[in-house]
Coordinates of C-alpha atoms and ligand atoms in Angstrom, one line a residue:
M1 CA 0.0 0.0 0.0
K2 CA 1.6 3.3 -1.1
N3 CA 2.4 5.9 1.5
H4 CA 1.2 3.7 4.3
K5 CA 3.3 2.1 6.9
W6 CA 0.4 0.4 8.6
K7 CA 1.1 -2.9 10.4
R8 CA -2.2 -3.2 12.0
I9 CA -5.6 -1.4 11.4
T10 CA -9.0 -1.5 13.0
L11 CA -11.9 -1.2 10.6
K12 CA -15.4 -0.3 11.8
V13 CA -18.4 -1.2 9.7
G14 CA -21.9 -0.2 10.7
S15 CA -25.3 -1.8 10.5
A16 CA -26.4 0.2 7.5
L17 CA -23.7 -1.5 5.4
I18 CA -24.5 -5.0 6.7
A19 CA -28.3 -5.1 6.9
P20 CA -29.5 -1.8 5.4
D21 CA -33.2 -2.7 5.1
R22 CA -33.5 -5.1 8.1
K23 CA -34.2 -8.0 5.8
G24 CA -31.1 -9.9 6.9
C25 CA -27.6 -9.4 5.7
T26 CA -26.7 -8.3 2.2
S27 CA -23.4 -8.6 0.3
R28 CA -24.1 -5.4 -1.6
Y29 CA -21.6 -3.2 0.4
L30 CA -19.7 -5.9 2.2
L31 CA -18.1 -7.2 -1.0
H32 CA -15.9 -4.2 -1.5
I33 CA -15.1 -4.0 2.2
A34 CA -14.2 -7.6 2.3
K35 CA -11.9 -7.1 -0.8
F36 CA -10.2 -4.3 1.1
I37 CA -9.6 -6.6 4.1
L38 CA -8.2 -9.2 1.8
Q39 CA -5.9 -6.7 0.1
C40 CA -4.6 -5.5 3.5
R41 CA -3.9 -9.0 4.7
D42 CA -2.1 -9.8 1.4
M43 CA 0.1 -6.9 2.2
D44 CA 0.8 -8.2 5.7
I45 CA -1.4 -5.6 7.3
Q46 CA -3.2 -7.1 10.2
V47 CA -6.9 -6.2 10.3
I48 CA -9.3 -6.1 13.3
L49 CA -12.9 -5.8 12.2
V50 CA -15.4 -4.1 14.5
S51 CA -18.7 -5.1 13.0
S52 CA -22.2 -3.9 14.0
G53 CA -25.3 -5.3 12.5
S54 CA -26.5 -8.0 14.9
V55 CA -29.7 -6.2 15.8
A56 CA -30.4 -5.1 12.2
A57 CA -29.6 -8.6 10.8
G58 CA -31.8 -10.3 13.4
A59 CA -34.8 -8.0 13.1
H60 CA -36.4 -10.0 10.2
F61 CA -36.7 -13.1 12.5
F62 CA -39.1 -11.1 14.6
G63 CA -41.3 -9.9 11.9
N64 CA -39.7 -6.5 11.8
I65 CA -41.8 -5.1 14.6
E66 CA -42.0 -1.3 14.8
N67 CA -40.8 -0.5 18.4
P68 CA -39.3 -3.7 19.7
S69 CA -38.9 -3.9 23.5
L70 CA -35.4 -4.2 25.0
A71 CA -35.8 -7.9 25.5
I72 CA -36.7 -8.4 21.8
K73 CA -33.8 -6.2 20.7
K74 CA -31.4 -8.4 22.7
A75 CA -33.0 -11.5 21.2
M76 CA -32.6 -9.9 17.7
A77 CA -28.9 -9.3 18.6
A78 CA -28.5 -13.0 19.6
A79 CA -30.1 -14.3 16.4
G80 CA -28.5 -11.7 14.1
Q81 CA -25.0 -12.0 15.4
N82 CA -24.8 -15.5 13.9
E83 CA -26.2 -14.3 10.6
M84 CA -23.7 -11.4 10.6
M85 CA -20.7 -13.6 11.2
T86 CA -21.8 -16.1 8.6
S87 CA -22.2 -13.2 6.2
W88 CA -18.6 -12.0 6.6
D89 CA -17.3 -15.6 6.6
R90 CA -18.7 -16.2 3.1
F91 CA -16.1 -13.8 1.7
F92 CA -13.0 -15.2 3.4
D93 CA -10.9 -18.3 2.9
F94 CA -9.2 -17.7 6.3
P95 CA -10.8 -18.2 9.7
S96 CA -12.5 -15.4 11.6
A97 CA -13.1 -15.3 15.4
Q98 CA -16.0 -13.7 17.2
I99 CA -15.3 -11.5 20.2
L100 CA -18.3 -10.0 22.0
L101 CA -17.5 -7.3 24.6
T102 CA -19.3 -5.2 27.1
H103 CA -17.9 -2.1 28.7
G104 CA -17.4 -4.1 31.9
D105 CA -14.8 -6.2 30.0
L106 CA -12.8 -3.1 29.1
Q107 CA -13.3 -1.4 32.4
D108 CA -11.6 -4.1 34.4
R109 CA -7.9 -3.8 33.8
E110 CA -7.4 -7.6 34.1
R111 CA -10.2 -8.4 31.6
Y112 CA -8.9 -5.6 29.4
D113 CA -5.5 -7.2 29.3
S114 CA -7.0 -10.6 28.7
V115 CA -8.9 -9.2 25.6
R116 CA -5.7 -7.7 24.3
E117 CA -3.9 -11.0 24.7
T118 CA -6.6 -12.8 22.8
I119 CA -6.6 -10.3 19.9
F120 CA -2.8 -10.6 19.6
A121 CA -2.9 -14.4 19.6
L122 CA -5.6 -14.4 16.9
L123 CA -3.7 -11.9 14.7
E124 CA -0.5 -13.9 15.2
H125 CA -2.3 -17.0 13.8
G126 CA -3.8 -15.2 10.8
I127 CA -7.3 -15.2 12.2
L128 CA -9.5 -12.2 11.7
P129 CA -11.0 -10.9 15.0
V130 CA -14.6 -9.7 14.4
I131 CA -15.7 -7.6 17.4
N132 CA -19.1 -6.4 18.5
E133 CA -20.7 -5.2 21.6
N134 CA -22.4 -8.1 23.5
D135 CA -25.8 -6.6 23.2
T136 CA -27.6 -9.6 24.6
V137 CA -26.1 -9.3 28.1
T138 CA -25.5 -5.5 28.4
T139 CA -27.4 -3.2 30.7
D140 CA -27.1 0.5 30.2
E141 CA -24.4 0.7 32.9
L142 CA -22.3 -1.9 31.2
K143 CA -22.6 -0.6 27.7
V144 CA -20.2 1.2 25.5
G145 CA -23.4 2.1 23.6
D146 CA -22.1 2.6 20.1
N147 CA -19.5 0.8 18.0
D148 CA -17.7 4.0 17.0
N149 CA -16.4 4.4 20.5
L150 CA -16.0 0.7 20.9
S151 CA -13.8 0.6 17.7
A152 CA -11.5 3.3 19.2
M153 CA -11.2 1.4 22.5
V154 CA -10.4 -1.8 20.5
A155 CA -7.9 0.1 18.3
A156 CA -6.1 1.4 21.4
A157 CA -6.2 -2.0 23.1
A158 CA -4.7 -3.6 20.0
D159 CA -2.1 -0.9 19.4
A160 CA -3.4 -0.3 15.9
D161 CA -1.7 2.2 13.6
A162 CA -4.9 3.4 12.0
L163 CA -8.6 3.3 12.7
I164 CA -10.9 3.5 9.7
I165 CA -14.6 4.3 10.5
C166 CA -17.1 3.7 7.7
S167 CA -19.9 6.3 7.5
D168 CA -22.8 7.0 5.2
V169 CA -21.3 10.3 4.1
D170 CA -17.8 11.1 2.7
G171 CA -16.4 12.3 6.0
L172 CA -16.8 15.2 8.4
Y173 CA -18.6 18.2 6.9
D174 CA -18.6 21.8 8.3
K175 CA -22.4 21.4 8.5
N176 CA -24.9 18.5 8.1
P177 CA -24.6 17.5 4.4
H178 CA -28.0 15.8 4.5
T179 CA -29.7 19.2 5.1
H180 CA -27.2 21.7 3.6
D181 CA -26.2 21.7 -0.1
D182 CA -23.3 24.0 0.6
A183 CA -21.7 21.8 3.3
K184 CA -18.0 21.4 2.8
L185 CA -16.0 18.3 3.4
I186 CA -13.2 18.8 6.0
K187 CA -10.2 16.8 4.6
E188 CA -7.9 17.0 7.6
V189 CA -8.3 17.6 11.3
C190 CA -5.2 18.2 13.4
N191 CA -6.9 19.2 16.6
I192 CA -10.2 18.0 17.9
G193 CA -11.7 20.9 19.7
H194 CA -15.2 22.2 20.4
D195 CA -15.4 23.6 16.9
I196 CA -15.0 20.1 15.4
F197 CA -17.7 18.7 17.8
A198 CA -20.0 21.5 16.8
M199 CA -19.7 20.5 13.2
A200 CA -20.6 17.0 14.0
G201 CA -24.0 17.9 15.6
G202 CA -25.7 15.8 18.2
A203 CA -25.9 12.0 18.5
Q204 CA -28.3 10.4 16.1
V205 CA -30.0 7.2 16.0
S206 CA -30.3 6.5 12.3
G207 CA -32.4 3.8 10.6
V208 CA -30.5 0.7 11.7
G209 CA -27.5 1.8 13.8
T210 CA -26.6 3.8 16.8
G211 CA -24.2 6.8 16.8
G212 CA -23.7 9.4 14.2
M213 CA -21.0 11.9 13.4
K214 CA -20.6 12.9 17.1
T215 CA -19.7 9.4 18.2
K216 CA -17.2 9.2 15.3
I217 CA -15.5 12.3 16.5
E218 CA -15.4 10.9 20.0
A219 CA -13.8 7.8 18.6
A220 CA -11.3 9.9 16.6
E221 CA -10.4 11.8 19.8
K222 CA -9.8 8.5 21.7
A223 CA -7.8 7.0 18.9
T224 CA -5.6 10.0 17.9
S225 CA -4.6 10.6 21.6
H226 CA -3.3 7.1 21.5
G227 CA -1.2 7.9 18.4
I228 CA -3.7 6.2 16.0
R229 CA -4.4 8.0 12.8
T230 CA -8.2 8.0 12.2
Y231 CA -10.2 8.1 9.0
I232 CA -13.9 8.7 8.5
V233 CA -14.8 7.4 5.0
N234 CA -17.9 6.6 3.0
G235 CA -18.4 2.9 3.4
F236 CA -21.0 2.7 0.7
K237 CA -18.5 3.7 -2.0
E238 CA -16.0 1.2 -3.4
S239 CA -13.8 4.1 -4.4
S240 CA -13.2 5.0 -0.7
F241 CA -11.3 1.7 -0.2
E242 CA -9.5 1.9 -3.6
L243 CA -8.2 5.4 -2.6
L244 CA -7.2 4.1 0.8
M245 CA -5.3 1.4 -0.9
S246 CA -3.5 3.9 -3.0
G247 CA -2.5 5.9 0.0
I248 CA -5.0 8.7 -0.6
N249 CA -7.4 10.0 2.0
P250 CA -10.9 9.5 0.6
G251 CA -12.7 11.3 3.5
T252 CA -11.6 13.0 6.6
V253 CA -8.3 12.2 8.3
F254 CA -7.6 13.0 11.9
T255 CA -3.9 13.2 12.5
A256 CA -2.5 11.3 15.5
Y257 CA -0.9 13.1 18.5
D258 CA 2.9 13.4 18.1
L259 CA 3.2 12.4 21.8
P260 CA 0.6 9.8 22.4
M261 CA -0.7 9.4 26.0
Q262 CA 0.9 6.8 28.2
E263 CA -1.0 3.5 27.8
N264 CA -2.4 3.2 31.3
L265 CA -3.4 6.9 31.4
H266 CA -5.1 6.6 28.0
W267 CA -7.1 3.7 29.2
M268 CA -8.1 5.6 32.4
T269 CA -9.1 8.7 30.4
H270 CA -10.9 7.1 27.4
T271 CA -11.9 3.6 28.3
S272 CA -12.4 3.3 32.0
K273 CA -15.6 4.9 33.5
A274 CA -15.3 6.7 36.8
Q275 CA -16.9 4.6 39.6
G276 CA -17.1 7.6 41.9
E277 CA -15.9 11.1 42.6
L278 CA -13.6 13.0 44.9
V279 CA -14.7 16.6 45.2
V280 CA -11.7 18.7 46.2
E281 CA -11.3 22.4 47.2
S282 CA -11.5 24.8 44.2
N283 CA -8.2 26.5 44.9
L284 CA -5.7 23.7 45.5
D285 CA -2.3 25.2 46.2
H286 CA -0.6 22.5 44.2
P287 CA -1.4 21.2 40.7
L288 CA -2.8 17.7 40.5
D289 CA -0.5 16.2 37.9
E290 CA 2.9 15.3 39.2
H291 CA 2.0 16.6 42.6
S292 CA -1.1 14.5 43.1
E293 CA 0.5 12.7 46.1
Q294 CA 0.3 16.0 48.0
L295 CA -3.5 15.8 48.0
T296 CA -4.6 15.5 51.6
S297 CA -7.8 14.6 53.2
N298 CA -8.1 18.2 54.4
E299 CA -8.6 19.2 50.7
I300 CA -11.3 16.6 50.1
V301 CA -14.7 18.2 50.4
E302 CA -16.9 15.2 49.6
V303 CA -16.6 11.6 48.5
H304 CA -19.3 10.4 46.1
G305 CA -20.2 6.9 44.9
D306 CA -19.2 3.5 45.9
F307 CA -15.8 2.5 44.8
S308 CA -13.0 0.1 45.8
A309 CA -9.3 0.7 46.0
G310 CA -7.9 0.3 42.4
D311 CA -11.1 1.7 40.8
T312 CA -11.0 4.7 38.5
I313 CA -12.5 7.9 40.0
L314 CA -13.1 11.4 38.8
V315 CA -11.5 14.2 40.8
R316 CA -13.5 17.4 40.4
S317 CA -13.4 20.7 42.1
E318 CA -16.2 22.1 44.3
D319 CA -17.0 24.6 41.5
G320 CA -17.7 21.7 39.1
K321 CA -14.4 21.4 37.0
H322 CA -13.4 18.0 36.0
L323 CA -9.8 18.0 37.0
A324 CA -8.5 14.4 36.6
K325 CA -9.3 10.8 36.4
A326 CA -7.2 8.7 38.8
E327 CA -6.9 5.3 40.3
A328 CA -8.1 5.4 43.9
N329 CA -5.7 4.0 46.4
Y330 CA -8.6 3.6 48.9
S331 CA -12.2 2.6 48.9
S332 CA -14.9 5.3 49.1
C333 CA -15.8 3.9 52.5
L334 CA -12.3 4.4 53.9
L335 CA -11.9 7.8 52.2
S336 CA -15.1 9.0 53.7
F337 CA -13.8 7.8 57.0
I338 CA -10.4 9.5 56.6
N339 CA -12.3 12.6 55.4
D340 CA -14.4 12.8 58.5
Y341 CA -11.5 12.0 60.8
D342 CA -10.3 14.9 62.9
S343 CA -7.1 15.5 61.0
G344 CA -4.0 17.4 62.2
E345 CA -2.6 20.5 60.6
D346 CA -0.5 18.7 58.0
G347 CA -3.3 16.5 56.8
S348 CA -4.8 13.4 58.2
E349 CA -2.7 11.3 60.5
L350 CA -4.4 8.3 59.0
Q351 CA -3.3 9.3 55.6
H352 CA 0.3 9.7 56.7
Q353 CA 0.2 6.2 58.1
T354 CA -1.3 4.7 55.0
G355 CA 0.2 6.6 52.0
P356 CA -1.1 8.9 49.3
I357 CA -4.8 9.0 48.3
I358 CA -3.7 9.2 44.6
S359 CA -0.4 8.1 43.2
D360 CA 1.5 10.3 40.8
K361 CA 1.7 7.5 38.3
N362 CA -2.0 6.8 38.2
I363 CA -3.5 10.2 37.5
A364 CA -4.7 11.5 34.1
V365 CA -5.2 15.3 34.1
L366 CA -8.3 16.3 32.1
E367 CA -8.6 19.3 29.9
Q368 CA -10.7 21.7 32.0
E369 CA -14.0 22.4 30.5
E370 CA -17.5 23.1 31.9
P371 CA -19.1 19.7 32.6
D372 CA -22.4 18.9 30.9
D373 CA -24.7 16.0 31.2
D374 CA -23.2 14.3 28.2
D375 CA -19.7 14.6 29.7
Q376 CA -21.0 13.0 32.9
N377 CA -22.1 10.0 30.9
K378 CA -18.8 9.5 29.2
K379 CA -16.6 9.8 32.3
Ligands
LIG401 N1 -23.9 -3.5 18.6 C1 -25.0 -3.0 17.8 C2 -25.3 -4.1 16.8 O1 -24.5 -4.9 16.4 C3 -24.7 -1.8 16.9 C4 -24.2 -0.6 17.7 C5 -23.9 0.5 16.7 O2 -24.7 0.6 15.7 O3 -23.0 1.3 17.0 O4 -26.4 -4.2 16.3

């Protein structure tokens, strides 16, 4: 592949490409995507496929009911997952392997490492990992919720060089191309700020999938901060994949950070959800990053949630700023107790006996922005 030095890529294919009209899977769009996967593998580029489509593929078994209940959707996913895997397999003369994940699997560091090991073992043996969210067992709390974000978490876990997200449009536009004739395609994004999120608009639930441009930008943010170049391309067009093969960007490319985040801090920021909160004084007299060990119980205003030692927590200031995500060295129970303890002038005696509340190595400082409801859900 010209101009590319990819060794490993993650490719995300959505439901609209797999089962566009909910009458089961069709090869209409999968053919050229499968050809791209084959070409990559022929060039020794390892591919990890994140494939949606289980619910859309299974819908026809249930008479395509209008507003299926959650239980029926889960049943559709169970039935459709088989059909979706079979559909991919028809194109390949090499084995594929199904991995179904929940956010709970990625949240727990041991399970996360176990998923990584499995992906690496499959790739080493020439087997194509096909990954989807385990919709049948997930509850809202355990869900990633959309496969755009899931694909970025998978790309990070698998140390991919590139993430390619298929969309129903050519890439990111400065306004919604479905409603604005003069919308312009943004070819390259070097910095994902509020302006880029503003272009993406809100989350959408389209005909057969979940997500929209917003979740694709979230995915790009997760991936690029891990050093993974991210593309949003039109999955319906064969030319997208031909151009990618020739080293040409067919859609929008998001350049990777020059200095990717450290692996464990990236996981904490972008994959692990906070299990609780430490609310600290608004005017700490030391920054939280490399001086986090100086945080004393005197500076903790409140402890929220129910977490154990080792869990990821959000540290936020009294005035609502999200300061950092960190690994708690103590449970919420013990921290509440330390917090209530009548501490000495230099901080809690108990804390001095037991060690820092947060270790310098396990804290990821967040860009400070006003929290909103959506942020809350993501953290
Ligand atoms: N996991 C869902 C499915 O396979 C799709 C999620 C999404 O569309 O992002 O049907």
